[in-house]
Coordinates of C-alpha atoms in Angstrom, one line a residue:
Chain E
M1 CA -83.7 93.7 40.1
A2 CA -84.1 93.9 44.0
R3 CA -81.3 92.6 46.0
T4 CA -82.8 89.7 47.8
R5 CA -81.4 86.9 49.6
F6 CA -82.9 84.6 46.4
Y7 CA -80.6 86.9 44.1
A8 CA -77.6 86.7 46.5
R9 CA -77.5 82.8 46.3
L10 CA -78.4 82.8 42.5
A11 CA -75.4 85.0 42.2
R12 CA -73.1 83.0 44.1
F13 CA -74.2 79.9 42.4
V14 CA -73.5 81.4 39.0
E15 CA -70.2 82.8 40.0
G16 CA -69.0 79.5 41.3
R17 CA -69.5 77.7 37.9
P18 CA -67.0 79.2 35.1
G19 CA -69.0 78.2 32.2
L20 CA -72.4 79.3 33.6
Y21 CA -71.0 82.6 35.0
R22 CA -69.4 83.1 31.1
W23 CA -72.8 82.4 29.9
F24 CA -74.4 84.7 32.2
T25 CA -72.3 87.8 31.5
T26 CA -72.5 87.1 28.0
A27 CA -76.4 87.8 28.4
E28 CA -75.9 90.5 30.5
R29 CA -73.4 92.1 27.9
M30 CA -75.9 91.6 25.3
S31 CA -78.8 93.3 26.7
K32 CA -77.1 96.0 28.6
E33 CA -75.1 96.8 25.3
S34 CA -78.0 97.3 23.2
L35 CA -80.2 98.8 25.7
F36 CA -77.5 101.5 27.0
G37 CA -74.3 101.1 25.3
C38 CA -72.7 99.3 28.4
R39 CA -69.0 99.0 28.4
M40 CA -69.2 96.0 30.9
C41 CA -67.2 98.1 33.6
G42 CA -68.6 95.5 36.3
Q43 CA -69.7 98.1 38.7
C44 CA -72.6 99.6 37.3
A45 CA -73.5 103.3 38.2
M46 CA -76.7 103.6 36.0
P47 CA -79.1 103.2 39.0
A48 CA -78.0 106.7 40.2
T49 CA -77.8 108.2 36.8
G50 CA -81.0 107.8 35.4
Y51 CA -80.2 105.0 33.3
A52 CA -77.7 106.9 31.5
C53 CA -74.2 105.1 31.2
P54 CA -71.3 107.2 32.3
M55 CA -68.8 104.8 30.8
T56 CA -70.0 106.1 27.3
C57 CA -68.7 109.5 28.0
P58 CA -65.5 109.7 26.2
K59 CA -63.9 110.9 29.4
Q60 CA -65.6 108.2 31.7
L61 CA -66.8 110.9 34.2
R62 CA -69.0 109.4 36.7
N63 CA -69.5 112.7 38.9
G64 CA -71.3 115.1 36.4
P65 CA -70.4 116.7 33.2
C66 CA -67.2 118.2 32.0
G67 CA -67.1 122.0 31.3
G68 CA -67.0 121.3 27.4
V69 CA -70.6 120.6 26.9
G70 CA -71.9 122.6 23.8
S71 CA -74.7 125.2 24.4
D72 CA -77.0 122.5 22.5
G73 CA -76.2 119.9 24.9
A74 CA -73.6 118.4 22.4
C75 CA -70.3 116.2 23.6
E76 CA -67.3 118.3 23.3
V77 CA -65.2 115.2 22.2
Y78 CA -67.8 113.8 19.4
P79 CA -70.3 116.8 18.7
T80 CA -72.7 114.1 16.8
L81 CA -73.6 112.8 20.4
R82 CA -75.3 114.6 23.1
C83 CA -73.5 114.6 26.6
I84 CA -74.3 111.5 28.6
W85 CA -74.6 114.1 31.7
V86 CA -77.3 115.9 30.1
M87 CA -79.2 112.9 29.3
A88 CA -78.8 111.8 32.8
D89 CA -79.8 114.9 34.3
E90 CA -83.2 115.1 32.4
R91 CA -84.0 111.5 33.2
S92 CA -83.0 111.5 36.6
T93 CA -85.0 114.8 37.1
G94 CA -88.1 113.3 34.9
A95 CA -88.1 110.3 37.3
G96 CA -88.1 112.3 40.3
H97 CA -84.6 111.1 41.3
R98 CA -82.6 114.4 40.6
R99 CA -80.7 114.0 44.2
D100 CA -79.1 111.0 42.8
L101 CA -76.6 113.1 40.7
D102 CA -75.0 114.8 43.9
L103 CA -73.8 111.4 45.2
L104 CA -70.0 111.2 45.0
Q105 CA -69.0 108.5 42.9
R106 CA -66.0 106.6 44.0
P107 CA -63.1 105.6 41.3
V108 CA -63.8 102.6 39.0
D109 CA -61.9 99.3 40.1
H110 CA -60.4 98.4 36.9
R111 CA -60.2 94.6 37.9
E112 CA -63.8 94.2 37.4
Q113 CA -64.0 95.3 33.7
G114 CA -65.5 92.4 31.6
R115 CA -67.3 91.0 34.8
S116 CA -70.9 90.7 35.7
S117 CA -72.3 93.9 37.5
W118 CA -75.3 92.0 38.5
V119 CA -73.5 89.1 40.0
N120 CA -71.4 91.8 41.9
Y121 CA -74.6 93.8 42.7
W122 CA -76.5 91.0 44.1
Q123 CA -73.9 89.8 46.4
G124 CA -73.6 93.5 47.8
R125 CA -70.5 94.6 46.4
D126 CA -71.5 98.0 45.0
E127 CA -72.6 99.2 48.5
A128 CA -69.3 101.3 48.6
L129 CA -69.5 102.4 45.0
W130 CA -71.2 105.9 46.0
T131 CA -71.6 108.1 49.3
D132 CA -73.8 111.0 50.1
A133 CA -71.9 114.3 49.6
T134 CA -74.1 116.3 52.1
T135 CA -72.1 114.5 54.9
P136 CA -68.5 115.2 54.0
G137 CA -65.8 114.4 56.1
P138 CA -64.1 117.0 58.5
G139 CA -64.5 119.7 55.5
P140 CA -62.1 121.7 53.6
L141 CA -58.9 123.3 55.0
L142 CA -60.3 127.0 54.4
H143 CA -63.4 126.2 56.4
R144 CA -62.0 124.3 59.2
D145 CA -58.4 126.0 59.6
L146 CA -58.9 129.2 58.1
G147 CA -62.3 130.5 58.9
L148 CA -63.0 131.5 55.5
V149 CA -65.8 134.2 55.6
P150 CA -67.9 134.9 52.0
R151 CA -67.0 138.2 50.8
Chain B
M1 CA -45.6 115.3 60.1
T2 CA -46.7 118.2 57.9
V3 CA -44.7 120.2 55.6
E4 CA -45.5 123.7 56.2
A5 CA -46.4 125.9 53.1
P6 CA -47.9 129.2 54.1
G7 CA -48.8 130.5 50.9
R8 CA -49.9 134.0 49.8
L9 CA -53.4 132.9 47.9
R10 CA -54.4 131.1 51.3
H11 CA -53.6 134.2 53.5
A12 CA -55.6 136.5 51.0
L13 CA -58.4 134.3 51.0
Q14 CA -58.3 134.0 54.5
A15 CA -58.2 137.6 54.8
G16 CA -61.1 138.2 52.7
R17 CA -59.0 140.2 50.4
F18 CA -59.7 140.5 46.5
V19 CA -57.2 137.9 45.2
V20 CA -56.1 138.2 41.6
T21 CA -54.6 134.9 39.9
A22 CA -53.3 134.6 36.3
E23 CA -52.8 131.7 33.8
L24 CA -49.3 131.3 32.6
G25 CA -49.1 128.4 30.0
P26 CA -45.4 126.8 30.0
P27 CA -43.8 126.6 26.8
R28 CA -43.7 124.4 23.9
G29 CA -39.6 123.4 24.5
A30 CA -37.2 123.3 27.1
D31 CA -37.2 127.0 27.8
A32 CA -36.7 128.1 31.2
G33 CA -36.5 131.9 29.9
A34 CA -40.1 131.9 28.5
V35 CA -41.4 131.3 32.1
E36 CA -39.3 133.5 33.5
R37 CA -40.1 136.3 31.2
K38 CA -43.6 135.8 31.6
A39 CA -43.5 135.6 35.2
A40 CA -41.4 139.0 35.3
Q41 CA -44.5 140.5 33.5
L42 CA -46.8 139.0 36.2
R43 CA -44.8 139.7 39.2
G44 CA -46.2 142.1 41.8
W45 CA -49.7 142.1 40.0
V46 CA -51.1 138.9 41.0
D47 CA -51.2 136.7 44.0
A48 CA -50.4 133.3 42.4
V49 CA -50.0 132.0 38.7
N50 CA -51.8 128.8 37.4
L51 CA -49.1 126.7 35.6
T52 CA -51.4 124.7 33.0
D53 CA -50.7 121.1 32.2
N54 CA -50.5 120.5 28.9
Q55 CA -53.3 123.3 28.1
G56 CA -55.8 122.1 25.3
A57 CA -54.2 118.6 25.5
N58 CA -51.1 120.4 23.4
V59 CA -47.6 119.1 24.6
R60 CA -45.9 121.7 26.7
M61 CA -43.2 121.9 29.6
A62 CA -44.8 119.8 32.5
S63 CA -46.7 121.9 35.0
I64 CA -44.4 120.7 38.0
G65 CA -41.3 122.0 36.3
A66 CA -42.7 125.6 35.1
C67 CA -43.8 125.8 38.9
V68 CA -40.6 125.5 40.2
L69 CA -39.4 128.1 37.7
A70 CA -42.3 130.3 38.7
Q71 CA -41.3 129.7 42.3
R72 CA -37.7 130.9 41.5
A73 CA -38.7 133.8 39.4
G74 CA -40.4 135.1 42.6
L75 CA -44.4 134.1 41.8
E76 CA -46.6 131.9 43.9
P77 CA -47.4 128.7 41.7
V78 CA -50.4 126.8 41.6
M79 CA -50.1 123.6 40.0
Q80 CA -52.6 122.3 37.6
L81 CA -52.8 118.6 37.2
T82 CA -55.2 116.7 34.9
C83 CA -56.4 113.3 34.7
R84 CA -56.0 113.1 31.1
D85 CA -52.5 111.8 31.2
R86 CA -52.2 110.0 34.6
N87 CA -53.9 107.1 36.3
R88 CA -54.3 107.1 40.2
I89 CA -50.4 106.2 40.8
A90 CA -49.1 109.0 39.0
L91 CA -51.4 111.6 40.4
Q92 CA -50.6 110.8 44.0
S93 CA -46.8 110.9 43.3
D94 CA -47.0 114.1 41.6
L95 CA -49.1 115.6 44.4
L96 CA -46.3 114.2 47.1
A97 CA -43.8 115.8 44.6
A98 CA -45.8 119.0 44.6
G99 CA -45.5 119.2 48.6
A100 CA -41.8 118.2 48.9
L101 CA -41.3 121.1 46.5
E102 CA -43.4 123.4 48.7
I103 CA -45.7 124.2 45.9
P104 CA -48.2 125.8 47.8
N105 CA -51.4 125.1 45.8
V106 CA -52.5 122.6 43.4
L107 CA -55.6 122.4 41.0
L108 CA -57.3 119.2 40.0
L109 CA -59.1 118.8 36.9
T110 CA -60.3 116.4 34.5
G111 CA -58.8 117.9 31.5
D112 CA -59.2 118.1 28.0
H113 CA -59.8 115.0 25.7
P114 CA -56.4 114.2 23.7
H115 CA -58.7 114.3 20.4
L116 CA -58.8 118.3 21.0
G117 CA -55.0 118.5 21.3
D118 CA -52.0 118.3 19.0
H119 CA -51.5 114.4 19.5
P120 CA -55.1 113.3 18.7
E121 CA -53.9 109.9 18.2
A122 CA -52.7 109.7 22.2
K123 CA -54.2 107.0 24.4
P124 CA -56.8 108.9 26.9
V125 CA -56.5 107.8 30.5
F126 CA -59.1 109.3 33.1
D127 CA -58.7 106.8 35.4
L128 CA -60.2 109.4 37.8
D129 CA -62.6 112.1 37.2
G130 CA -62.0 115.8 38.6
V131 CA -64.1 115.1 41.4
Q132 CA -62.4 112.1 42.6
A133 CA -59.0 114.0 42.0
T134 CA -59.8 116.5 44.5
W135 CA -61.0 113.8 46.8
L136 CA -57.9 112.0 46.6
A137 CA -55.9 115.2 47.1
R138 CA -57.9 115.7 50.2
T139 CA -57.5 112.7 51.6
L140 CA -53.7 112.5 51.0
R141 CA -53.3 115.9 52.8
D142 CA -55.9 115.6 55.6
D143 CA -56.0 112.0 56.3
G144 CA -52.3 111.4 55.2
V145 CA -53.3 108.4 53.5
L146 CA -52.9 106.7 49.9
M147 CA -56.1 105.4 48.1
S148 CA -54.3 102.1 49.0
G149 CA -55.0 102.9 52.3
Q150 CA -51.5 103.0 53.3
D151 CA -50.1 105.9 55.2
I152 CA -47.7 108.5 54.0
A153 CA -44.6 109.8 56.2
V154 CA -44.9 113.4 55.5
R155 CA -48.0 115.3 54.6
P156 CA -48.3 117.6 51.9
S157 CA -50.1 121.0 53.2
W158 CA -51.0 122.8 49.6
L159 CA -54.5 124.7 49.2
I160 CA -56.7 122.6 46.9
G161 CA -58.2 124.0 43.7
S162 CA -60.8 122.9 41.2
V163 CA -62.5 124.6 38.3
E164 CA -66.1 125.0 37.1
N165 CA -68.0 126.1 34.1
P166 CA -71.1 128.0 35.2
F167 CA -72.1 128.4 31.6
A168 CA -72.4 124.7 30.1
P169 CA -75.4 122.7 30.4
P170 CA -77.0 121.4 32.4
I171 CA -76.8 124.7 33.8
S172 CA -78.9 123.7 36.7
L173 CA -76.4 121.0 37.8
R174 CA -73.4 123.1 37.6
G175 CA -73.9 124.7 41.4
R176 CA -74.4 121.2 42.9
R177 CA -71.4 119.7 40.4
L178 CA -69.3 122.3 42.5
A179 CA -70.9 121.4 45.8
K180 CA -69.6 117.6 45.0
K181 CA -66.1 118.9 44.2
V182 CA -66.2 121.2 47.9
A183 CA -67.4 118.1 49.6
A184 CA -64.5 116.1 47.9
G185 CA -62.4 118.8 49.2
A186 CA -62.0 121.5 47.0
D187 CA -60.8 124.9 49.0
F188 CA -61.2 127.3 46.0
V189 CA -62.6 127.3 42.3
Q190 CA -61.5 128.8 39.4
T191 CA -64.1 129.3 36.6
Q192 CA -64.5 129.3 33.0
Y193 CA -64.4 133.0 31.2
V194 CA -67.2 134.9 32.4
F195 CA -68.6 137.3 29.6
D196 CA -72.0 136.8 30.8
V197 CA -72.3 138.4 34.4
R198 CA -75.9 137.7 34.7
V199 CA -75.6 133.9 34.2
F200 CA -72.7 134.0 36.3
R201 CA -74.6 135.7 39.2
R202 CA -77.5 133.4 39.0
W203 CA -74.8 130.3 39.4
L204 CA -73.4 132.2 42.5
G205 CA -77.0 132.4 43.7
D206 CA -77.2 128.6 43.6
L207 CA -74.0 128.3 45.2
A208 CA -75.3 130.6 48.0
D209 CA -78.4 128.3 48.6
L210 CA -76.3 125.2 48.6
G211 CA -73.9 126.9 51.5
I212 CA -71.0 126.5 49.2
L213 CA -69.7 130.1 49.5
E214 CA -68.6 129.7 53.2
R215 CA -66.9 126.7 52.3
C216 CA -65.0 127.5 49.1
A217 CA -63.4 130.8 47.6
V218 CA -65.0 131.4 43.8
I219 CA -62.4 133.1 41.8
A220 CA -64.1 134.4 38.5
G221 CA -62.0 133.7 35.3
V222 CA -61.9 136.6 33.1
G223 CA -59.7 137.5 29.7
P224 CA -59.8 140.0 27.0
I225 CA -61.1 139.2 23.5
R226 CA -58.6 140.9 21.4
S227 CA -59.6 140.5 17.8
L228 CA -62.8 139.3 15.9
Q229 CA -60.8 136.0 15.1
M230 CA -60.3 135.1 18.8
L231 CA -64.1 136.0 19.4
E232 CA -64.9 133.6 16.2
I233 CA -62.5 130.8 17.9
L234 CA -64.1 131.3 21.3
R235 CA -67.7 131.0 19.9
S236 CA -67.4 128.3 17.5
R237 CA -64.2 126.1 18.3
V238 CA -63.6 126.5 22.1
P239 CA -66.8 124.0 23.7
G240 CA -68.2 125.3 27.0
V241 CA -67.1 129.3 26.4
A242 CA -70.5 131.3 26.1
V243 CA -70.1 134.8 24.6
P244 CA -73.4 136.8 24.7
E245 CA -75.0 138.6 21.7
D246 CA -74.2 142.1 23.4
V247 CA -70.6 141.4 23.7
V248 CA -70.4 140.2 20.1
R249 CA -72.2 143.3 18.9
R250 CA -70.1 145.7 20.7
L251 CA -66.6 143.9 19.3
R252 CA -68.2 144.0 15.9
G253 CA -69.3 147.3 16.5
V254 CA -66.0 149.1 16.3
P255 CA -63.8 149.8 13.7
A256 CA -60.9 146.9 12.8
D257 CA -58.2 148.9 14.4
R258 CA -60.2 149.3 17.7
V259 CA -61.0 145.7 18.5
A260 CA -58.3 145.0 20.6
E261 CA -58.7 148.1 22.9
E262 CA -62.7 147.5 23.2
G263 CA -61.9 144.1 24.1
V264 CA -59.4 145.0 27.0
R265 CA -62.1 147.7 27.9
L266 CA -64.8 144.9 28.0
C267 CA -62.5 143.0 30.4
V268 CA -61.9 145.8 32.6
E269 CA -65.3 146.5 33.3
T270 CA -66.1 142.8 33.9
V271 CA -63.1 142.7 36.4
Q272 CA -64.9 145.9 37.9
E273 CA -68.4 144.3 37.9
L274 CA -67.3 141.1 39.5
R275 CA -65.3 142.9 42.2
A276 CA -68.5 144.8 43.0
T277 CA -70.3 141.3 43.2
A278 CA -70.8 139.7 46.7
G279 CA -69.4 136.2 46.9
V280 CA -66.7 136.9 44.4
A281 CA -63.2 136.4 46.1
G282 CA -61.3 137.4 43.2
V283 CA -60.5 137.2 39.6
H284 CA -58.7 134.6 37.5
L285 CA -57.0 136.4 34.2
M286 CA -56.5 134.1 31.4
A287 CA -54.7 136.2 28.5
F288 CA -52.6 133.6 26.6
G289 CA -49.8 135.5 24.5
F290 CA -51.0 138.5 26.4
E291 CA -49.5 138.1 29.5
H292 CA -47.8 141.5 29.5
G293 CA -51.0 143.4 29.3
I294 CA -52.6 142.0 32.6
P295 CA -51.0 144.8 34.5
E296 CA -52.7 147.4 32.5
I297 CA -56.2 145.5 32.8
L298 CA -55.6 145.5 36.4
E299 CA -54.4 148.7 37.0
R300 CA -57.4 150.3 34.9
A301 CA -59.7 148.1 36.8
G302 CA -58.5 149.8 40.0
I303 CA -56.5 146.9 41.3
S304 CA -53.2 148.2 42.6
P305 CA -50.2 146.2 42.2
H306 CA -49.5 145.5 45.9
R307 CA -48.7 142.0 45.8
S308 CA -45.1 142.4 45.1
A309 CA -43.2 139.9 47.0
P310 CA -39.7 138.8 46.8
A311 CA -40.1 135.2 47.0
A312 CA -37.4 133.2 48.5
V313 CA -35.7 131.1 45.7
G314 CA -37.2 127.7 45.9
G315 CA -40.8 128.6 47.6
T316 CA -42.1 130.0 51.0
P317 CA -42.9 133.4 49.5
L318 CA -43.8 135.9 52.4
A319 CA -46.0 138.3 50.6
T320 CA -49.6 139.1 50.9
S321 CA -52.0 138.0 48.6
V322 CA -52.1 135.4 45.7
V323 CA -53.8 135.9 42.3
S324 CA -54.2 133.1 39.8
L325 CA -55.1 133.2 36.3
E326 CA -56.7 130.0 35.1
G327 CA -56.8 129.5 31.4
D328 CA -57.8 128.4 28.4
R329 CA -60.4 125.9 28.1
H330 CA -59.7 124.1 31.7
A331 CA -62.5 125.3 33.4
R332 CA -64.1 121.6 33.2

């Protein structure tokens, strides 16, 4: 689903027609719900998570696993489920996209809940969803102001 | 304009001194005396104390209130703040309050899920995650802007803490996850209980490779296992805590009345091993209900109580070092 000018035009066309948009969003919901357990947050992070949906995590963590993952990879809240981030790690590593998990994911905009992430993506609204953590800003205080040296 | 809050923990880390922090769980009840009593047991022994935020998703006195009580009792507080009960509006307002109250350290974490606590029917918030909350704090302090982009009149100056569990899967991701938190703004990190020093050292190796140790102080979580019952709880009911087989054998191999002493001895040995490990900036003692035993553990590990500091009422303590103990299941 590449971002092309054709898809951008299609997305604008769909968004401009409420009935069509509703139909389109329902189709997206049905396909992504059955495939990924999609929660329709409207700002899909899955391209950067090995297609494991972080919104299915009980804490909706978008930047990696919590510290409560069981030794067998079980979710701490629902032990019968596997941690979504264990899956994301396996899948993205398997697909050669391990570095994707190092991206800093920005907070979710809850106004987009229930809206089409495809329409948003094709129109370039997802460009600021994440950023490269290897080029941080001024850096933490200790480093910058205190000259911390490792023991 | 910036509120100046010097902070012992900051100076100790800056000086490269081995720091000691401890966890202080606020009481279930409007009981200022409970915080004061625990503070009195730790005073002089720690560089800072972490006041937990409704630890384990169980209702307790708010961390911010307990921080003020700890300050009055002469201890430097680390205010823990979880994303479990607060959206981004509440997180920012609590961080501003911490700045105004001259709380010198804040520690941002995702928090335990309400299902695991005493109000399992509660609505979980998790508007941000721990990494995003750390990011928010750094932006607030260094750029002086809210998430909305609006400027704030007076900037806070707290040190920003974070947590990590080096022992939970996916293990290979744990160093990189901390790297994200450091990129987001974490100045120091406190870890989950270290019972397996070998695995911990491997994680430190990952951090060294990632260049994290120059940018973030790693404070290792430790605590005594004082009964076989506690051992079982840690092994089966606390997700994310890894107790290796040799520790289990050692605790089960002594007579029942010697388990507590063996657990303390194990903890002392772990502190000594960690102190001898390059890249470890200090230890964080988690000994819930056993705060009075912390001085003995430190003394036996060869760490002297040079941290006594008669702090000014209401903040800006002058003394030398900060010790913080991050506790229970918060390394997440």
